[in-house]
Amino acid sequence: MEAPDPFRPADPLGEALHFLRMNGAYYCRSELTAPWGLTLPPMPGYLWFHAVTSGRFWLETEGGGQGWIQLGDLALVPHGEGHVLRSEPGAPAPGILDLEREAVSARYEILRHGGGGASAGLICGAVRFGHPAAGNLVEVLPGMIHVEASRSHRLEWMQSTLRMMASEAGELRPGGEAVITRLGDILVIQAIRAWLESDPGARTGWLGALRDPQIGRAISLVHRDPARPWTVASLARELAMSRSAFAARFTELVGEPVMSYVARWRMHVAVAELKEGATVGQLADRLGYRSEAAFGRAFKRVVGVSPGSVRKSAADEESALIDVGR
């Protein structure tokens, strides 16, 4: 299993944020003039972000979210669904893959597009999260997050970060791509933090369970040591709760029974590690299964497909992302 992390936060919600370590799939700096529009393709498992460095744009998501994203604002589309950016509602929006783009690297491009009118500058990216704790957090985010930096003095960090991104994007100095992608990662994490602090939806379901002193600690114990032979009784003992009271409260807050969550979490870990190249034998040992066959049966029961299918789909997905970046 993983070595202990001395910088891991003590609280369960902070721990979930600690695992928001991103792998960038695609970044694009856009120089746009009205009228313009862009249709972004669905990318399941990825989070899109759009930072406005000049002008503004109109955002429409497949889930029905829409609105103006102004200079200094940041928009997230957390579930990788297709969406449309426009200079104004109704402007034609060709697919971004159909437009000519300047490839700076395999993962970073510059797009110049539009009809010659009012200008807008965007920095956009599609990122994914490697750790299963991050995946659990992203799953419960809404279909669209709009952080209006100008509305709160507490979000001055966004203004300064966007100014730095705009400066790097405009000058294209050596190492500029690396700076822009790192700043993009920071923006995403900070936007999620802002949503957690302000939205009532962040206090229900799995996120609400993380805030509960006892159930949050139980979730952390499972996350930190998924291979341990957990039972309802052993977790209840860790929390100094009765077995029945713990089981009932866990189900009430999390929305599923304790052992169902434990099994599903182990398979979250397994899926993430399979995509990184781990073998079935390695995972059976790491996650506390007596044999590869036992692990394979449990995996298919929870995930619905075999471990081999997950490894193949990860390879296919990587190939598709290379196509997006071309």
Short mmCIF file of C-alpha atoms in Angstrom, two decimals:
data_model
loop_
_atom_site.label_atom_id
_atom_site.label_comp_id
_atom_site.label_asym_id
_atom_site.label_seq_id
_atom_site.Cartn_x
_atom_site.Cartn_y
_atom_site.Cartn_z
CA MET A 1 0.00 0.00 0.00
CA GLU A 2 1.00 3.67 -0.17
CA ALA A 3 3.59 5.04 2.26
CA PRO A 4 2.13 7.36 4.88
CA ASP A 5 1.86 10.94 3.65
CA PRO A 6 3.09 13.39 6.32
CA PHE A 7 1.27 16.29 4.62
CA ARG A 8 -2.14 14.61 4.50
CA PRO A 9 -4.75 16.79 6.31
CA ALA A 10 -6.32 15.40 9.45
CA ASP A 11 -9.93 16.20 8.53
CA PRO A 12 -11.72 13.92 6.03
CA LEU A 13 -12.91 16.75 3.76
CA GLY A 14 -9.44 18.26 3.64
CA GLU A 15 -8.10 14.81 2.85
CA ALA A 16 -10.43 14.52 -0.13
CA LEU A 17 -9.16 17.86 -1.44
CA HIS A 18 -5.59 16.73 -0.80
CA PHE A 19 -6.11 14.00 -3.39
CA LEU A 20 -7.07 16.44 -6.17
CA ARG A 21 -3.89 15.79 -8.10
CA MET A 22 -4.53 16.38 -11.76
CA ASN A 23 -3.19 14.94 -14.97
CA GLY A 24 -3.77 17.42 -17.77
CA ALA A 25 -5.11 15.93 -20.96
CA TYR A 26 -5.54 19.06 -23.04
CA TYR A 27 -4.96 22.78 -22.66
CA CYS A 28 -5.87 25.50 -25.15
CA ARG A 29 -5.36 29.26 -25.23
CA SER A 30 -8.00 30.91 -27.43
CA GLU A 31 -7.90 34.29 -29.14
CA LEU A 32 -11.49 34.92 -30.29
CA THR A 33 -13.39 37.68 -32.07
CA ALA A 34 -17.18 38.00 -32.27
CA PRO A 35 -19.20 36.37 -33.55
CA TRP A 36 -17.64 33.11 -32.48
CA GLY A 37 -18.66 29.77 -30.98
CA LEU A 38 -17.01 26.51 -29.95
CA THR A 39 -18.58 23.11 -29.29
CA LEU A 40 -16.53 21.01 -26.87
CA PRO A 41 -16.90 17.23 -27.18
CA PRO A 42 -17.88 14.96 -24.26
CA MET A 43 -14.86 13.60 -22.38
CA PRO A 44 -16.19 11.21 -19.70
CA GLY A 45 -14.01 11.08 -16.63
CA TYR A 46 -12.52 14.52 -17.25
CA LEU A 47 -13.21 17.97 -15.82
CA TRP A 48 -13.23 20.99 -18.13
CA PHE A 49 -12.25 24.45 -16.90
CA HIS A 50 -12.57 27.77 -18.72
CA ALA A 51 -10.78 30.88 -17.44
CA VAL A 52 -11.57 34.28 -18.99
CA THR A 53 -8.50 36.50 -19.51
CA SER A 54 -10.31 39.14 -21.62
CA GLY A 55 -13.89 39.79 -22.71
CA ARG A 56 -16.63 37.34 -21.80
CA PHE A 57 -18.54 34.34 -23.19
CA TRP A 58 -21.89 32.54 -22.97
CA LEU A 59 -21.72 28.95 -21.66
CA GLU A 60 -24.32 26.23 -22.32
CA THR A 61 -24.03 22.69 -20.93
CA GLU A 62 -25.89 19.55 -21.95
CA GLY A 63 -27.37 19.40 -18.46
CA GLY A 64 -29.12 22.75 -18.92
CA GLY A 65 -26.67 25.03 -17.12
CA GLN A 66 -26.02 28.32 -18.86
CA GLY A 67 -24.91 31.87 -18.22
CA TRP A 68 -22.42 34.63 -18.93
CA ILE A 69 -18.84 34.01 -17.81
CA GLN A 70 -17.18 37.40 -17.38
CA LEU A 71 -13.61 38.65 -17.28
CA GLY A 72 -11.98 37.26 -14.15
CA ASP A 73 -14.53 34.45 -13.75
CA LEU A 74 -13.89 30.72 -13.88
CA ALA A 75 -16.29 28.02 -15.07
CA LEU A 76 -15.98 24.29 -14.41
CA VAL A 77 -17.84 21.51 -16.21
CA PRO A 78 -16.90 18.74 -13.75
CA HIS A 79 -18.33 15.63 -15.41
CA GLY A 80 -16.80 15.96 -18.86
CA GLU A 81 -20.10 16.45 -20.66
CA GLY A 82 -20.21 18.23 -24.01
CA HIS A 83 -20.85 21.96 -23.87
CA VAL A 84 -20.84 25.11 -25.99
CA LEU A 85 -19.05 28.45 -25.64
CA ARG A 86 -20.30 31.43 -27.67
CA SER A 87 -19.70 35.16 -28.03
CA GLU A 88 -23.47 35.57 -27.55
CA PRO A 89 -26.47 33.21 -27.39
CA GLY A 90 -27.25 31.75 -30.82
CA ALA A 91 -23.84 32.37 -32.41
CA PRO A 92 -22.75 29.47 -34.67
CA ALA A 93 -20.57 26.99 -32.75
CA PRO A 94 -18.52 24.57 -34.86
CA GLY A 95 -16.78 21.65 -33.15
CA ILE A 96 -13.38 22.64 -31.77
CA LEU A 97 -11.82 19.62 -33.50
CA ASP A 98 -12.97 21.01 -36.85
CA LEU A 99 -11.07 24.29 -36.39
CA GLU A 100 -7.45 24.90 -37.22
CA ARG A 101 -5.28 25.06 -34.12
CA GLU A 102 -1.60 25.77 -33.56
CA ALA A 103 0.04 22.90 -31.70
CA VAL A 104 2.57 24.17 -29.17
CA SER A 105 3.04 20.66 -27.77
CA ALA A 106 1.15 17.37 -27.70
CA ARG A 107 -1.11 18.72 -24.95
CA TYR A 108 -1.15 22.50 -25.48
CA GLU A 109 -2.62 24.43 -28.40
CA ILE A 110 -3.50 27.94 -29.51
CA LEU A 111 -6.82 28.62 -31.24
CA ARG A 112 -7.57 31.77 -33.23
CA HIS A 113 -11.14 32.01 -34.45
CA GLY A 114 -14.01 34.40 -35.08
CA GLY A 115 -15.58 37.08 -37.25
CA GLY A 116 -13.39 40.07 -36.44
CA GLY A 117 -15.57 41.82 -33.84
CA ALA A 118 -15.16 42.23 -30.07
CA SER A 119 -12.32 40.14 -28.73
CA ALA A 120 -12.22 37.56 -25.95
CA GLY A 121 -9.38 35.55 -24.47
CA LEU A 122 -9.79 32.16 -22.81
CA ILE A 123 -7.57 29.54 -21.29
CA CYS A 124 -9.31 26.16 -21.22
CA GLY A 125 -8.28 22.73 -20.11
CA ALA A 126 -9.50 19.18 -19.63
CA VAL A 127 -7.99 17.42 -16.62
CA ARG A 128 -8.53 14.14 -14.85
CA PHE A 129 -7.83 12.97 -11.32
CA GLY A 130 -5.78 9.90 -10.62
CA HIS A 131 -6.75 9.10 -7.02
CA PRO A 132 -10.13 7.45 -6.32
CA ALA A 133 -10.84 9.85 -3.44
CA ALA A 134 -10.78 12.67 -5.97
CA GLY A 135 -13.16 10.75 -8.19
CA ASN A 136 -15.62 10.38 -5.32
CA LEU A 137 -15.52 14.12 -4.74
CA VAL A 138 -15.93 15.05 -8.40
CA GLU A 139 -18.91 12.67 -8.74
CA VAL A 140 -20.97 14.76 -6.31
CA LEU A 141 -20.17 18.13 -7.87
CA PRO A 142 -22.94 19.84 -9.85
CA GLY A 143 -22.95 19.83 -13.65
CA MET A 144 -21.55 23.36 -13.77
CA ILE A 145 -19.66 25.54 -11.28
CA HIS A 146 -19.39 29.28 -11.93
CA VAL A 147 -17.00 31.16 -9.66
CA GLU A 148 -17.47 34.91 -9.96
CA ALA A 149 -14.17 36.23 -8.72
CA SER A 150 -15.29 39.86 -8.83
CA ARG A 151 -18.07 39.25 -6.27
CA SER A 152 -15.88 38.51 -3.26
CA HIS A 153 -12.65 39.88 -1.80
CA ARG A 154 -11.90 36.31 -0.64
CA LEU A 155 -11.37 35.33 -4.27
CA GLU A 156 -8.58 37.80 -4.99
CA TRP A 157 -6.35 34.75 -5.52
CA MET A 158 -8.27 34.05 -8.74
CA GLN A 159 -7.66 37.51 -10.14
CA SER A 160 -3.93 37.32 -9.49
CA THR A 161 -3.69 33.78 -10.85
CA LEU A 162 -5.61 34.73 -14.00
CA ARG A 163 -3.36 37.75 -14.52
CA MET A 164 -0.31 35.52 -14.31
CA MET A 165 -1.88 33.02 -16.73
CA ALA A 166 -2.72 35.80 -19.18
CA SER A 167 0.82 37.15 -18.98
CA GLU A 168 2.35 33.72 -19.63
CA ALA A 169 -0.09 33.01 -22.47
CA GLY A 170 0.61 36.34 -24.16
CA GLU A 171 4.40 36.18 -24.07
CA LEU A 172 5.02 32.45 -24.66
CA ARG A 173 8.33 32.52 -22.79
CA PRO A 174 10.35 29.33 -22.29
CA GLY A 175 8.49 27.13 -19.81
CA GLY A 176 5.26 29.06 -20.32
CA GLU A 177 3.25 25.93 -21.09
CA ALA A 178 4.32 24.32 -17.80
CA VAL A 179 3.43 27.47 -15.82
CA ILE A 180 0.00 27.76 -17.45
CA THR A 181 -0.91 24.12 -16.81
CA ARG A 182 0.20 24.29 -13.14
CA LEU A 183 -1.79 27.48 -12.62
CA GLY A 184 -4.79 25.81 -14.25
CA ASP A 185 -4.59 23.00 -11.71
CA ILE A 186 -4.54 25.52 -8.86
CA LEU A 187 -7.56 27.33 -10.28
CA VAL A 188 -9.56 24.10 -10.43
CA ILE A 189 -8.79 23.16 -6.83
CA GLN A 190 -9.55 26.64 -5.55
CA ALA A 191 -12.83 26.78 -7.49
CA ILE A 192 -13.94 23.50 -5.93
CA ARG A 193 -12.98 24.83 -2.50
CA ALA A 194 -15.03 27.96 -3.12
CA TRP A 195 -18.04 25.82 -4.06
CA LEU A 196 -17.62 23.62 -0.98
CA GLU A 197 -17.59 26.69 1.26
CA SER A 198 -20.61 28.42 -0.26
CA ASP A 199 -23.07 25.92 -1.75
CA PRO A 200 -25.69 24.16 0.42
CA GLY A 201 -25.34 21.09 -1.82
CA ALA A 202 -21.86 20.56 -0.38
CA ARG A 203 -23.39 19.73 3.02
CA THR A 204 -25.46 16.73 1.95
CA GLY A 205 -24.77 13.18 0.77
CA TRP A 206 -21.19 11.91 0.71
CA LEU A 207 -19.77 15.39 1.33
CA GLY A 208 -22.05 15.83 4.32
CA ALA A 209 -20.91 12.44 5.63
CA LEU A 210 -17.28 13.58 5.43
CA ARG A 211 -18.14 16.52 7.70
CA ASP A 212 -19.67 14.23 10.35
CA PRO A 213 -17.07 13.66 13.12
CA GLN A 214 -17.67 9.91 13.41
CA ILE A 215 -18.77 8.82 9.93
CA GLY A 216 -16.16 11.07 8.32
CA ARG A 217 -13.47 9.33 10.38
CA ALA A 218 -14.79 5.92 9.36
CA ILE A 219 -14.59 6.90 5.69
CA SER A 220 -11.01 8.10 6.20
CA LEU A 221 -10.03 4.82 7.84
CA VAL A 222 -11.32 2.86 4.86
CA HIS A 223 -9.64 5.21 2.38
CA ARG A 224 -6.28 5.03 4.12
CA ASP A 225 -6.18 1.24 4.53
CA PRO A 226 -8.56 -0.48 2.08
CA ALA A 227 -6.75 -3.83 2.43
CA ARG A 228 -7.53 -4.14 6.14
CA PRO A 229 -10.25 -6.78 6.75
CA TRP A 230 -12.85 -4.23 7.79
CA THR A 231 -16.19 -5.27 9.24
CA VAL A 232 -19.06 -3.19 10.56
CA ALA A 233 -18.03 -4.22 14.06
CA SER A 234 -14.33 -3.32 13.66
CA LEU A 235 -15.12 0.13 12.28
CA ALA A 236 -17.68 0.74 15.02
CA ARG A 237 -15.02 -0.13 17.63
CA GLU A 238 -12.64 2.43 16.10
CA LEU A 239 -15.32 5.08 16.63
CA ALA A 240 -16.44 3.90 20.07
CA MET A 241 -19.97 3.41 18.70
CA SER A 242 -22.33 0.48 18.94
CA ARG A 243 -22.45 -1.69 15.83
CA SER A 244 -26.13 -0.99 15.16
CA ALA A 245 -25.91 2.77 15.74
CA PHE A 246 -22.86 3.04 13.48
CA ALA A 247 -24.41 0.95 10.69
CA ALA A 248 -27.64 2.96 10.74
CA ARG A 249 -25.91 6.35 10.79
CA PHE A 250 -23.47 5.40 8.03
CA THR A 251 -26.28 4.26 5.73
CA GLU A 252 -28.32 7.38 6.51
CA LEU A 253 -25.50 9.82 5.69
CA VAL A 254 -23.62 8.01 2.92
CA GLY A 255 -26.62 6.46 1.21
CA GLU A 256 -25.37 2.86 1.19
CA PRO A 257 -24.41 0.21 3.79
CA VAL A 258 -20.94 0.17 5.31
CA MET A 259 -19.63 -2.99 3.64
CA SER A 260 -21.06 -1.97 0.29
CA TYR A 261 -19.03 1.24 0.54
CA VAL A 262 -15.90 -0.68 1.57
CA ALA A 263 -16.20 -3.03 -1.43
CA ARG A 264 -16.90 -0.17 -3.82
CA TRP A 265 -13.97 1.84 -2.49
CA ARG A 266 -11.59 -1.07 -2.96
CA MET A 267 -12.71 -1.32 -6.57
CA HIS A 268 -12.32 2.45 -7.05
CA VAL A 269 -8.69 1.97 -6.00
CA ALA A 270 -8.34 -1.06 -8.27
CA VAL A 271 -9.74 0.75 -11.32
CA ALA A 272 -7.37 3.70 -10.80
CA GLU A 273 -4.35 1.42 -10.43
CA LEU A 274 -5.29 -0.80 -13.37
CA LYS A 275 -5.34 2.31 -15.54
CA GLU A 276 -1.81 3.06 -14.33
CA GLY A 277 -0.56 -0.41 -15.30
CA ALA A 278 -0.96 -2.49 -12.11
CA THR A 279 -1.53 -6.22 -12.61
CA VAL A 280 -4.38 -8.28 -11.21
CA GLY A 281 -1.93 -10.17 -9.00
CA GLN A 282 -0.51 -6.97 -7.52
CA LEU A 283 -3.97 -5.61 -6.77
CA ALA A 284 -5.23 -8.83 -5.22
CA ASP A 285 -2.33 -8.66 -2.78
CA ARG A 286 -2.60 -4.90 -2.09
CA LEU A 287 -6.33 -5.00 -1.45
CA GLY A 288 -6.40 -8.03 0.83
CA TYR A 289 -7.80 -10.77 -1.46
CA ARG A 290 -6.59 -14.34 -1.07
CA SER A 291 -6.21 -15.00 -4.79
CA GLU A 292 -6.41 -13.36 -8.20
CA ALA A 293 -9.58 -15.30 -8.89
CA ALA A 294 -11.27 -13.98 -5.73
CA PHE A 295 -10.26 -10.44 -6.62
CA GLY A 296 -11.47 -10.87 -10.20
CA ARG A 297 -14.90 -12.09 -9.05
CA ALA A 298 -15.28 -9.23 -6.58
CA PHE A 299 -14.16 -6.72 -9.20
CA LYS A 300 -16.66 -7.90 -11.80
CA ARG A 301 -19.46 -8.00 -9.23
CA VAL A 302 -18.90 -4.36 -8.22
CA VAL A 303 -17.63 -2.78 -11.46
CA GLY A 304 -19.60 -4.90 -13.92
CA VAL A 305 -16.68 -5.77 -16.20
CA SER A 306 -13.44 -7.69 -15.85
CA PRO A 307 -10.13 -6.08 -14.80
CA GLY A 308 -8.78 -6.80 -18.29
CA SER A 309 -11.59 -4.77 -19.85
CA VAL A 310 -10.68 -1.77 -17.71
CA ARG A 311 -7.03 -1.93 -18.77
CA LYS A 312 -8.03 -2.12 -22.44
CA SER A 313 -10.47 0.80 -22.16
CA ALA A 314 -7.75 2.90 -20.50
CA ALA A 315 -5.46 2.27 -23.47
CA ASP A 316 -8.24 3.17 -25.92
CA GLU A 317 -9.01 6.36 -23.96
CA GLU A 318 -5.39 7.46 -24.07
CA SER A 319 -5.37 6.98 -27.82
CA ALA A 320 -8.51 9.09 -28.19
CA LEU A 321 -7.01 11.90 -26.11
CA ILE A 322 -3.98 12.00 -28.40
CA ASP A 323 -6.42 12.60 -31.26
CA VAL A 324 -8.06 15.51 -29.37
CA GLY A 325 -4.67 17.13 -28.90
CA ARG A 326 -3.82 17.00 -32.59
#
